[in-house]
Short mmCIF file of C-alpha atoms and ligand atoms in Angstrom, two decimals:
data_model
loop_
_atom_site.label_atom_id
_atom_site.label_comp_id
_atom_site.label_asym_id
_atom_site.label_seq_id
_atom_site.Cartn_x
_atom_site.Cartn_y
_atom_site.Cartn_z
CA MET A 1 -11.76 38.51 -25.50
CA ALA A 2 -12.44 42.04 -26.64
CA ASP A 3 -15.72 42.97 -28.28
CA LEU A 4 -14.39 43.69 -31.75
CA THR A 5 -17.67 45.18 -32.98
CA GLN A 6 -17.23 48.32 -30.87
CA LYS A 7 -15.46 51.34 -32.28
CA PHE A 8 -12.13 51.88 -30.50
CA ASP A 9 -10.44 55.23 -30.00
CA VAL A 10 -7.08 53.88 -31.10
CA LEU A 11 -6.23 50.79 -33.13
CA VAL A 12 -2.59 49.67 -32.89
CA ILE A 13 -1.36 47.21 -35.52
CA GLY A 14 1.67 45.21 -34.39
CA GLY A 15 2.79 43.60 -31.17
CA GLY A 16 6.42 44.67 -30.64
CA ASN A 17 8.04 47.47 -28.68
CA ALA A 18 6.67 50.31 -30.82
CA ALA A 19 3.13 48.94 -30.67
CA LEU A 20 3.18 48.39 -26.92
CA CYS A 21 4.68 51.80 -26.17
CA ALA A 22 1.98 53.36 -28.34
CA ALA A 23 -0.81 51.31 -26.77
CA ILE A 24 0.29 52.12 -23.22
CA ALA A 25 0.72 55.83 -23.96
CA ALA A 26 -2.67 56.02 -25.66
CA ARG A 27 -4.39 54.18 -22.82
CA ARG A 28 -2.69 56.36 -20.21
CA ALA A 29 -4.04 59.35 -22.15
CA GLY A 30 -7.55 58.01 -21.65
CA ALA A 31 -8.22 56.26 -24.95
CA SER A 32 -9.78 52.85 -25.50
CA VAL A 33 -7.13 50.81 -27.29
CA LEU A 34 -7.08 47.61 -29.32
CA VAL A 35 -3.78 45.93 -30.26
CA LEU A 36 -3.87 43.52 -33.20
CA GLU A 37 -0.79 41.25 -33.20
CA GLY A 38 -0.51 39.10 -36.31
CA ALA A 39 1.58 36.44 -34.59
CA PRO A 40 0.28 33.76 -32.22
CA LYS A 41 0.71 34.61 -28.53
CA PHE A 42 3.87 32.54 -28.08
CA TYR A 43 5.59 34.45 -30.90
CA ARG A 44 4.20 37.85 -29.93
CA GLY A 45 6.54 40.78 -30.13
CA GLY A 46 8.19 40.56 -33.55
CA ASN A 47 11.85 41.44 -33.68
CA THR A 48 11.66 43.04 -30.26
CA ARG A 49 11.85 39.53 -28.73
CA HIS A 50 15.47 39.31 -29.88
CA THR A 51 16.73 42.63 -28.59
CA ARG A 52 19.09 43.22 -25.71
CA ASN A 53 19.53 46.96 -25.32
CA MET A 54 18.49 50.50 -26.15
CA ARG A 55 20.56 53.63 -26.85
CA CYS A 56 19.42 56.73 -24.97
CA ALA A 57 21.08 60.07 -24.30
CA HIS A 58 21.94 60.77 -20.64
CA ASP A 59 23.96 63.50 -18.95
CA SER A 60 25.65 61.45 -16.27
CA ALA A 61 26.46 57.87 -15.31
CA THR A 62 23.57 55.84 -13.92
CA GLU A 63 23.42 52.69 -11.83
CA ILE A 64 24.05 50.67 -14.96
CA LEU A 65 25.58 53.12 -17.47
CA THR A 66 29.27 53.83 -16.97
CA GLY A 67 29.27 57.50 -18.04
CA PRO A 68 27.42 60.31 -19.80
CA TYR A 69 26.26 60.12 -23.41
CA THR A 70 25.14 63.60 -24.31
CA GLU A 71 22.59 64.61 -26.92
CA GLU A 72 25.43 66.17 -28.90
CA GLU A 73 27.47 62.96 -28.91
CA PHE A 74 24.44 60.86 -29.89
CA TRP A 75 23.74 63.29 -32.75
CA ASP A 76 27.38 63.22 -33.89
CA ASP A 77 27.29 59.40 -33.93
CA LEU A 78 24.03 59.33 -35.88
CA LEU A 79 25.24 61.90 -38.38
CA ARG A 80 28.44 59.95 -39.02
CA LEU A 81 26.81 56.53 -39.22
CA THR A 82 24.09 57.66 -41.61
CA GLY A 83 26.46 59.78 -43.67
CA GLY A 84 24.01 62.65 -43.11
CA GLN A 85 21.07 60.66 -44.50
CA THR A 86 18.70 61.43 -41.66
CA ASP A 87 15.91 63.93 -41.05
CA GLU A 88 17.78 66.28 -38.73
CA GLU A 89 14.71 67.70 -37.03
CA LEU A 90 13.18 64.31 -36.33
CA ALA A 91 16.49 62.74 -35.33
CA LYS A 92 17.29 65.53 -32.85
CA PHE A 93 13.76 65.31 -31.50
CA MET A 94 14.19 61.56 -31.01
CA ILE A 95 17.52 62.02 -29.25
CA ARG A 96 16.07 64.66 -26.89
CA GLU A 97 13.07 62.47 -26.09
CA SER A 98 15.30 59.41 -25.55
CA LYS A 99 16.57 61.00 -22.32
CA ASP A 100 13.11 60.79 -20.83
CA ILE A 101 12.44 57.33 -22.27
CA LEU A 102 15.12 55.86 -19.99
CA ASN A 103 12.83 56.57 -17.04
CA TRP A 104 9.49 56.22 -18.79
CA ILE A 105 10.21 52.66 -19.88
CA VAL A 106 11.06 51.75 -16.27
CA GLU A 107 7.71 53.23 -15.21
CA GLN A 108 6.12 50.71 -17.59
CA GLY A 109 7.72 47.83 -15.68
CA VAL A 110 10.91 47.27 -17.67
CA ARG A 111 14.12 46.69 -15.66
CA TRP A 112 17.74 47.35 -16.63
CA GLN A 113 20.85 45.28 -16.03
CA PRO A 114 24.55 46.13 -16.39
CA SER A 115 25.95 45.97 -19.90
CA LEU A 116 26.85 42.56 -21.28
CA GLY A 117 30.50 42.16 -22.24
CA GLY A 118 31.76 40.97 -25.61
CA THR A 119 32.99 42.90 -28.56
CA LEU A 120 30.45 45.70 -28.87
CA SER A 121 31.57 47.78 -25.84
CA LEU A 122 28.24 49.49 -25.16
CA GLY A 123 28.50 49.97 -21.39
CA ARG A 124 28.39 53.77 -21.53
CA THR A 125 25.83 54.31 -24.27
CA ASN A 126 23.29 51.47 -24.14
CA SER A 127 21.00 50.23 -21.37
CA PHE A 128 20.45 46.47 -21.35
CA PHE A 129 17.05 44.95 -20.58
CA LEU A 130 17.07 42.66 -17.58
CA GLY A 131 16.30 39.26 -19.06
CA GLY A 132 16.52 40.51 -22.66
CA GLY A 133 13.90 41.66 -25.15
CA ARG A 134 11.38 38.99 -24.29
CA ALA A 135 11.35 39.92 -20.61
CA MET A 136 11.08 43.56 -21.63
CA LEU A 137 8.07 42.74 -23.80
CA ASN A 138 6.43 40.66 -21.10
CA ALA A 139 6.64 43.67 -18.79
CA LEU A 140 5.06 45.95 -21.41
CA TYR A 141 2.27 43.45 -22.16
CA LEU A 142 1.55 43.06 -18.45
CA THR A 143 1.31 46.82 -17.99
CA ALA A 144 -0.87 47.21 -21.07
CA GLU A 145 -3.23 44.48 -19.87
CA LYS A 146 -3.44 45.98 -16.38
CA LEU A 147 -4.32 49.36 -17.90
CA GLY A 148 -7.13 47.79 -19.89
CA VAL A 149 -5.61 47.67 -23.38
CA GLU A 150 -7.41 44.99 -25.42
CA ILE A 151 -5.05 42.61 -27.20
CA ALA A 152 -5.84 40.05 -29.91
CA TYR A 153 -3.29 37.50 -31.12
CA ASP A 154 -3.23 35.56 -34.39
CA ALA A 155 -4.84 38.78 -35.57
CA GLU A 156 -3.44 39.63 -38.98
CA VAL A 157 -4.66 42.83 -40.60
CA VAL A 158 -5.15 42.08 -44.28
CA ASP A 159 -6.63 45.35 -45.52
CA LEU A 160 -7.00 48.99 -44.53
CA GLN A 161 -9.83 51.29 -45.52
CA ILE A 162 -8.38 54.75 -46.02
CA GLU A 163 -10.03 57.72 -47.70
CA ASP A 164 -8.23 60.99 -48.45
CA GLY A 165 -5.58 60.31 -45.83
CA MET A 166 -8.12 59.28 -43.22
CA PHE A 167 -8.21 55.83 -41.65
CA LEU A 168 -11.71 54.34 -41.45
CA SER A 169 -11.33 50.65 -40.60
CA ALA A 170 -9.09 47.61 -40.83
CA THR A 171 -9.93 44.14 -42.07
CA LEU A 172 -8.85 41.54 -39.56
CA LYS A 173 -8.33 37.90 -40.46
CA GLN A 174 -8.17 35.32 -37.70
CA PRO A 175 -7.75 31.53 -37.96
CA VAL A 176 -10.95 31.14 -35.92
CA GLY A 177 -13.78 33.53 -36.66
CA GLY A 178 -12.69 34.56 -40.17
CA ALA A 179 -12.61 38.16 -41.33
CA SER A 180 -14.06 41.15 -39.49
CA GLU A 181 -14.03 44.91 -39.87
CA ILE A 182 -12.37 46.83 -37.03
CA ARG A 183 -13.29 50.48 -36.62
CA ALA A 184 -11.26 53.08 -34.73
CA SER A 185 -10.95 56.84 -34.59
CA ALA A 186 -7.18 56.75 -35.01
CA LEU A 187 -4.60 54.26 -36.26
CA VAL A 188 -1.06 53.55 -35.07
CA ALA A 189 0.82 51.36 -37.55
CA ALA A 190 3.67 49.58 -35.76
CA ALA A 191 3.89 46.46 -37.91
CA GLY A 192 7.61 46.37 -38.67
CA GLY A 193 9.52 46.39 -41.94
CA PHE A 194 9.38 43.97 -44.90
CA GLU A 195 12.51 41.97 -44.07
CA ALA A 196 10.67 38.64 -43.89
CA ASN A 197 9.14 39.08 -47.35
CA ILE A 198 11.72 37.43 -49.63
CA GLU A 199 9.72 38.20 -52.77
CA TRP A 200 9.71 41.90 -51.92
CA LEU A 201 13.45 41.81 -51.11
CA LYS A 202 14.03 40.19 -54.50
CA GLU A 203 12.60 43.27 -56.22
CA TYR A 204 15.76 45.10 -55.17
CA TRP A 205 18.32 42.33 -54.59
CA GLY A 206 17.34 39.88 -57.32
CA GLU A 207 17.85 36.14 -56.83
CA ALA A 208 20.54 36.84 -54.20
CA ALA A 209 17.74 37.43 -51.69
CA ASP A 210 16.99 33.70 -51.77
CA ASN A 211 20.27 33.23 -49.89
CA PHE A 212 19.50 35.80 -47.20
CA LEU A 213 18.69 34.62 -43.71
CA ILE A 214 16.20 36.68 -41.70
CA ARG A 215 17.37 37.17 -38.14
CA GLY A 216 13.97 37.95 -36.71
CA THR A 217 10.27 37.21 -36.96
CA PRO A 218 8.73 35.66 -40.08
CA TYR A 219 5.64 37.84 -39.43
CA ASN A 220 7.21 41.13 -40.57
CA ARG A 221 6.23 40.81 -44.21
CA GLY A 222 5.63 44.50 -44.76
CA SER A 223 1.97 44.04 -45.63
CA ILE A 224 0.84 47.07 -43.62
CA LEU A 225 3.65 49.19 -45.03
CA LYS A 226 2.66 48.23 -48.57
CA MET A 227 -1.03 48.99 -47.96
CA LEU A 228 -0.18 52.41 -46.53
CA LEU A 229 2.13 53.31 -49.41
CA ASP A 230 -0.42 52.07 -51.95
CA LYS A 231 -3.13 54.16 -50.28
CA GLY A 232 -1.39 57.50 -50.47
CA VAL A 233 1.16 57.65 -47.64
CA GLN A 234 4.50 59.15 -48.62
CA ASP A 235 7.43 56.75 -48.55
CA ILE A 236 10.82 57.48 -47.04
CA GLY A 237 14.14 55.69 -47.36
CA ASP A 238 15.99 53.62 -49.89
CA PRO A 239 14.39 50.16 -50.28
CA THR A 240 17.81 48.50 -50.55
CA GLN A 241 18.95 49.93 -47.24
CA CYS A 242 18.67 47.66 -44.24
CA HIS A 243 20.54 46.49 -41.19
CA ALA A 244 22.37 43.32 -42.17
CA VAL A 245 25.13 41.45 -40.36
CA ALA A 246 27.10 38.29 -41.05
CA ILE A 247 25.40 35.36 -39.36
CA ASP A 248 26.14 31.66 -39.31
CA ALA A 249 25.15 30.05 -42.61
CA ARG A 250 23.73 27.12 -40.62
CA ALA A 251 21.17 29.37 -38.88
CA PRO A 252 17.45 28.80 -39.56
CA LYS A 253 15.81 30.86 -42.31
CA PHE A 254 13.94 32.97 -39.72
CA ASP A 255 14.24 33.88 -36.05
CA GLY A 256 17.84 32.70 -35.48
CA GLY A 257 18.26 35.74 -33.22
CA ILE A 258 21.37 37.14 -31.62
CA ILE A 259 23.13 33.82 -30.96
CA THR A 260 23.83 33.28 -34.66
CA ARG A 261 25.75 36.55 -35.15
CA HIS A 262 29.51 36.26 -35.60
CA ASP A 263 31.82 38.78 -33.94
CA SER A 264 35.07 37.01 -34.84
CA VAL A 265 35.90 38.84 -38.09
CA VAL A 266 38.63 41.06 -36.60
CA PHE A 267 40.43 38.01 -35.22
CA GLY A 268 40.93 36.32 -38.60
CA ILE A 269 40.36 36.76 -42.30
CA VAL A 270 37.22 36.42 -44.39
CA VAL A 271 37.21 34.65 -47.76
CA ASN A 272 34.54 34.04 -50.38
CA LYS A 273 33.68 30.75 -52.11
CA HIS A 274 36.77 31.19 -54.33
CA ALA A 275 38.89 31.35 -51.15
CA GLN A 276 39.69 35.02 -51.90
CA ARG A 277 39.69 37.82 -49.33
CA PHE A 278 37.47 40.73 -50.35
CA TYR A 279 37.52 43.41 -47.63
CA ASP A 280 39.71 44.85 -44.88
CA GLU A 281 38.73 42.81 -41.79
CA GLY A 282 40.46 45.37 -39.54
CA GLU A 283 39.11 48.59 -40.98
CA ASP A 284 37.68 49.99 -37.76
CA ILE A 285 36.69 48.81 -34.30
CA TRP A 286 33.99 46.14 -34.43
CA PRO A 287 31.04 48.15 -32.99
CA LYS A 288 31.47 50.51 -35.94
CA ARG A 289 31.85 47.80 -38.56
CA TYR A 290 29.77 44.74 -37.61
CA ALA A 291 26.74 46.07 -39.46
CA ILE A 292 28.50 46.33 -42.85
CA TRP A 293 29.36 42.65 -43.14
CA GLY A 294 25.88 41.50 -44.10
CA ARG A 295 25.97 43.68 -47.20
CA LEU A 296 29.57 42.70 -47.96
CA VAL A 297 28.69 39.00 -47.91
CA ALA A 298 25.53 39.72 -49.94
CA ALA A 299 27.78 41.06 -52.70
CA GLN A 300 29.88 37.84 -52.87
CA PRO A 301 29.16 34.94 -55.23
CA ASP A 302 26.34 32.76 -53.87
CA GLN A 303 26.16 35.13 -50.86
CA ILE A 304 28.46 32.93 -48.78
CA ALA A 305 31.74 33.66 -47.01
CA TYR A 306 33.98 32.02 -44.41
CA ILE A 307 35.65 33.56 -41.38
CA ILE A 308 38.99 31.75 -41.01
CA PHE A 309 40.96 31.87 -37.78
CA ASP A 310 43.11 29.63 -35.61
CA SER A 311 43.06 28.03 -32.19
CA SER A 312 44.97 30.93 -30.56
CA VAL A 313 41.93 33.29 -30.67
CA VAL A 314 38.97 31.02 -29.90
CA THR A 315 38.38 32.57 -26.47
CA SER A 316 38.68 36.16 -27.72
CA PHE A 317 35.08 36.60 -28.85
CA MET A 318 31.56 35.59 -27.80
CA PRO A 319 30.85 32.01 -28.79
CA THR A 320 27.80 31.50 -31.01
CA LEU A 321 25.19 28.78 -31.27
CA PHE A 322 27.15 26.80 -33.86
CA PRO A 323 30.66 25.50 -33.16
CA PRO A 324 33.42 26.38 -35.62
CA ILE A 325 34.38 23.86 -38.28
CA GLY A 326 37.95 22.71 -37.55
CA ALA A 327 40.77 20.77 -39.19
CA PRO A 328 44.47 20.13 -38.47
CA THR A 329 45.63 21.72 -41.75
CA ILE A 330 44.42 24.50 -44.01
CA ALA A 331 43.98 22.08 -46.89
CA GLU A 332 41.77 19.79 -44.82
CA LEU A 333 39.76 22.78 -43.59
CA ALA A 334 39.24 23.84 -47.20
CA VAL A 335 37.91 20.38 -48.06
CA LYS A 336 35.43 20.55 -45.18
CA LEU A 337 34.27 23.98 -46.38
CA GLU A 338 34.14 22.78 -50.00
CA LEU A 339 36.73 25.40 -51.00
CA ASP A 340 39.70 24.85 -53.32
CA PRO A 341 42.52 23.72 -50.94
CA ALA A 342 45.31 25.21 -53.06
CA ALA A 343 43.49 28.54 -53.30
CA LEU A 344 42.89 28.74 -49.55
CA GLU A 345 46.50 27.77 -48.79
CA LYS A 346 47.73 30.52 -51.11
CA THR A 347 45.39 33.17 -49.64
CA LEU A 348 46.48 32.26 -46.13
CA GLY A 349 50.16 32.04 -47.09
CA ASP A 350 50.04 35.47 -48.75
CA PHE A 351 48.24 36.92 -45.76
CA ASN A 352 50.68 35.47 -43.21
CA ALA A 353 53.65 36.70 -45.26
CA ALA A 354 52.18 40.22 -45.33
CA VAL A 355 51.64 40.51 -41.55
CA GLN A 356 53.90 43.15 -39.95
CA PRO A 357 55.16 43.06 -36.36
CA GLY A 358 52.97 44.99 -33.91
CA THR A 359 51.31 45.05 -30.48
CA PHE A 360 47.85 43.49 -30.61
CA ASP A 361 44.97 45.27 -28.86
CA HIS A 362 41.48 44.78 -30.27
CA THR A 363 40.05 47.66 -28.20
CA ILE A 364 42.05 50.29 -30.11
CA LEU A 365 43.14 50.78 -33.71
CA ASP A 366 46.40 48.93 -33.07
CA ASP A 367 49.51 48.75 -35.25
CA CYS A 368 49.11 45.09 -36.31
CA ARG A 369 48.70 45.41 -40.07
CA THR A 370 49.61 43.85 -43.38
CA GLU A 371 51.81 45.26 -46.09
CA GLY A 372 51.81 44.42 -49.78
CA ILE A 373 48.46 42.63 -50.16
CA THR A 374 45.08 43.75 -51.42
CA PRO A 375 42.82 44.19 -49.62
CA ALA A 376 45.03 45.14 -46.68
CA LYS A 377 44.09 44.22 -43.14
CA THR A 378 44.84 47.54 -41.50
CA HIS A 379 44.58 46.58 -37.80
CA TRP A 380 44.65 43.42 -35.69
CA ALA A 381 46.49 41.45 -38.37
CA ARG A 382 48.24 38.44 -36.86
CA LYS A 383 49.48 35.30 -38.56
CA ILE A 384 47.00 32.45 -38.70
CA GLU A 385 49.33 29.57 -37.91
CA HIS A 386 48.21 27.67 -34.80
CA ALA A 387 46.46 24.42 -35.67
CA PRO A 388 43.72 23.37 -35.49
CA TYR A 389 42.46 25.84 -38.09
CA LEU A 390 38.87 26.96 -37.68
CA ALA A 391 36.10 28.51 -39.76
CA TYR A 392 32.56 29.82 -39.58
CA PRO A 393 30.49 29.86 -42.77
CA VAL A 394 28.47 33.09 -42.92
CA ARG A 395 25.55 34.50 -44.89
CA PRO A 396 23.82 37.89 -44.91
CA GLY A 397 21.53 38.08 -41.89
CA ILE A 398 18.85 40.71 -42.48
CA THR A 399 17.77 42.44 -39.28
CA PHE A 400 15.32 45.02 -40.59
CA THR A 401 14.60 47.16 -43.63
CA TYR A 402 14.58 50.97 -43.74
CA LEU A 403 11.94 51.78 -46.36
CA GLY A 404 9.04 53.29 -44.46
CA THR A 405 6.24 55.76 -44.08
CA ARG A 406 7.17 59.42 -43.76
CA VAL A 407 6.11 60.94 -40.44
CA ASN A 408 6.32 64.31 -38.73
CA LYS A 409 7.27 65.08 -35.12
CA GLN A 410 3.85 63.94 -33.93
CA SER A 411 4.61 60.55 -35.51
CA ARG A 412 1.74 61.40 -37.84
CA MET A 413 2.00 59.94 -41.31
CA VAL A 414 2.54 62.39 -44.14
CA MET A 415 0.60 61.82 -47.35
CA LYS A 416 2.05 61.94 -50.87
CA ASP A 417 0.70 65.49 -51.32
CA GLY A 418 2.72 66.59 -48.28
CA LYS A 419 -0.30 67.00 -46.01
CA PRO A 420 -0.34 65.23 -42.63
CA SER A 421 -2.85 62.37 -42.37
CA ALA A 422 -6.03 63.16 -40.46
CA ASN A 423 -5.69 60.24 -38.03
CA MET A 424 -2.84 57.86 -38.96
CA PHE A 425 0.38 57.52 -36.99
CA ALA A 426 3.38 55.23 -37.34
CA ALA A 427 6.13 54.03 -35.02
CA GLY A 428 9.11 51.69 -35.02
CA GLU A 429 10.67 49.83 -37.92
CA ILE A 430 7.84 50.89 -40.22
CA MET A 431 9.09 54.50 -40.06
CA ALA A 432 12.77 53.91 -39.16
CA GLY A 433 13.88 55.32 -42.52
CA ASN A 434 13.00 58.82 -41.32
CA VAL A 435 15.95 58.64 -38.95
CA LEU A 436 18.08 55.95 -40.58
CA GLY A 437 18.75 56.72 -44.24
CA LYS A 438 21.54 54.19 -44.02
CA GLY A 439 23.95 52.79 -41.43
CA TYR A 440 23.17 51.85 -37.85
CA ALA A 441 24.19 52.50 -34.25
CA ALA A 442 23.58 49.55 -31.92
CA GLY A 443 20.43 50.02 -29.86
CA ILE A 444 18.79 52.68 -32.01
CA GLY A 445 16.01 50.41 -33.30
CA MET A 446 14.51 50.30 -29.83
CA THR A 447 15.00 54.03 -29.37
CA ILE A 448 13.02 54.70 -32.55
CA GLY A 449 10.24 52.33 -31.43
CA SER A 450 9.99 53.64 -27.87
CA VAL A 451 10.22 57.36 -28.63
CA PHE A 452 7.92 57.42 -31.65
CA GLY A 453 5.69 54.73 -30.14
CA ARG A 454 5.02 56.87 -27.09
CA VAL A 455 4.47 59.99 -29.20
CA ALA A 456 2.21 58.15 -31.66
CA GLY A 457 0.10 56.70 -28.84
CA ARG A 458 -0.34 60.07 -27.13
CA GLU A 459 -1.12 61.90 -30.34
CA ALA A 460 -3.50 59.20 -31.57
CA ALA A 461 -5.38 59.38 -28.26
CA ARG A 462 -5.57 63.18 -28.47
CA ASN A 463 -6.71 62.93 -32.07
CA ALA A 464 -9.43 60.42 -31.18
CA LYS A 465 -10.72 62.50 -28.28
CA ASN A 466 -11.04 65.69 -30.35
C1 FAD B 501 18.33 39.35 -33.70
C2 FAD B 501 17.99 40.79 -33.50
C3 FAD B 501 18.58 41.50 -32.47
C4 FAD B 501 18.29 42.86 -32.30
N1 FAD B 501 18.84 43.53 -31.24
C5 FAD B 501 18.53 44.82 -31.03
C6 FAD B 501 18.98 45.49 -29.86
O1 FAD B 501 19.62 44.92 -28.97
N2 FAD B 501 18.67 46.82 -29.74
C7 FAD B 501 17.92 47.48 -30.67
O2 FAD B 501 17.68 48.67 -30.53
N3 FAD B 501 17.43 46.85 -31.76
C8 FAD B 501 17.71 45.53 -31.95
N4 FAD B 501 17.17 44.88 -33.03
C9 FAD B 501 16.23 45.63 -33.90
C10 FAD B 501 14.89 45.70 -33.17
O3 FAD B 501 14.41 44.39 -33.01
C11 FAD B 501 13.84 46.50 -33.90
O4 FAD B 501 14.33 47.75 -34.30
C12 FAD B 501 12.62 46.74 -32.99
O5 FAD B 501 12.29 45.61 -32.26
C13 FAD B 501 11.45 47.15 -33.83
O6 FAD B 501 10.30 47.22 -33.04
P1 FAD B 501 8.90 47.33 -33.77
O7 FAD B 501 7.89 47.33 -32.71
O8 FAD B 501 8.91 48.41 -34.77
O9 FAD B 501 8.82 45.97 -34.64
P2 FAD B 501 8.64 44.46 -34.17
O10 FAD B 501 9.09 44.27 -32.77
O11 FAD B 501 9.28 43.61 -35.20
O12 FAD B 501 7.07 44.25 -34.19
C14 FAD B 501 6.34 44.24 -35.41
C15 FAD B 501 5.05 43.53 -35.13
O13 FAD B 501 4.13 43.69 -36.20
C16 FAD B 501 3.39 42.49 -36.34
N5 FAD B 501 2.77 42.47 -37.66
C17 FAD B 501 3.39 42.50 -38.87
N6 FAD B 501 2.47 42.51 -39.87
C18 FAD B 501 1.25 42.50 -39.27
C19 FAD B 501 -0.09 42.51 -39.75
N7 FAD B 501 -0.39 42.53 -41.07
N8 FAD B 501 -1.11 42.47 -38.86
C20 FAD B 501 -0.87 42.47 -37.52
N9 FAD B 501 0.40 42.46 -37.01
C21 FAD B 501 1.43 42.48 -37.87
C22 FAD B 501 4.42 41.41 -36.08
O14 FAD B 501 3.84 40.17 -35.73
C23 FAD B 501 5.20 42.04 -34.92
O15 FAD B 501 4.63 41.72 -33.68
C24 FAD B 501 17.41 43.51 -33.20
C25 FAD B 501 16.77 42.79 -34.21
C26 FAD B 501 17.04 41.44 -34.36
C27 FAD B 501 16.34 40.68 -35.45
#
């Protein structure tokens, strides 16, 4: 156990990818480093535990990536997905640095594996962690420990002492040992967003937030973010913006992870609790649309919706943790879902009648579409007519929030008066809003954490040594 009375060069708050990248980089730069992870050891690693891959620019195919993904293409994707709501200088810096991160992360013990299949088609752009996010984290923790980084678990930071943009100390609360004051020359805040804080979400979403499910850790309550913003750090990002997907309504409130996400939308239709369709299920290929469905469901009455499909497509998408609810007729399915049977029969009948002949191919924007109904299904529209009929109930699954601390290219926090903080840095979800004003590209959360984590660690170490 670390001697917590000593003054450390660098204090890192958080225990996920961004925190570990920062801690390792700071230690490699010669600093003494303490990591305070609020979660118990078994749950260490926040949302990073649930990840599978990371998006990095690269100029040619690698052993596991099927082709090049240039800086220009990455930037074009980011620009489109955010609708231009990104800090161009920081985003381009991140993309450039991501090229090097592909190798750096391997030097820290992380291994890659070939892309997983399924509906997201990421084989060219995203590198998958061998064994998933938890294995990736275990490798980073092992490296950090070997380098001499001190790590405390069950170590929630409950207050920060900051004066004129300068970090002085943090108040640590532990189940055993009570509260103590931790001093360090520099701070790296890598404590995630506020997605697990339902009360805070309610400030922007109202009562609807009670029906949100949180896909990741219950420990990301945004307490560090709030303290920093309250103590003079400039905020960035729209508090209502977040990454949210449709996940199974039967998933647990927290930590359901990737196996509760539904990728079957394009193969059927989606109705709300009034058995009405509300959005084009075939608007664009799934990797470009999966991340809008959380918000779409959030806007429906009682924040619930149902993906309806039939037995002909059950093997077309990745199965999830929960089996579909099935029935031999649409009316019986409606009863099981507690929907109005006549309303669901009409919606399905109207949909089937509107389907035009075409050649189905879910990998391209095919010509299978509807005509004469609103909303239209513009691609992959096929009649739903092969019993048994099946459904997944879905709710908004919040992945992470975008409101954050403004940083510069050194990952140094910027204060409300526009001046850079003397010794405070931020990395990961807590500053994601600098790059992600809205929208998302699969794998970019880990890019933000790794790139800015490494920069923050290096710069914090340099700051502490000077
Ligand atoms: C189901 C799921 C799947 C995902 N898949 C991917 C993927 O494949 N690729 C990708 O790029 N992104 C993915 N993401 C997003 C990704 O998880 C995040 O972008 C990334 O992990 C953020 O890393 P981080 O270090 O900033 O935060 P986290 O990994 O969430 O770490 C935050 C840490 O801060 C700690 N903490 C919070 N408050 C305190 C406090 N007061 N005191 C001390 N510690 C505190 C928490 O315990 C936690 O350890 C996924 C997210 C989820 C939920």
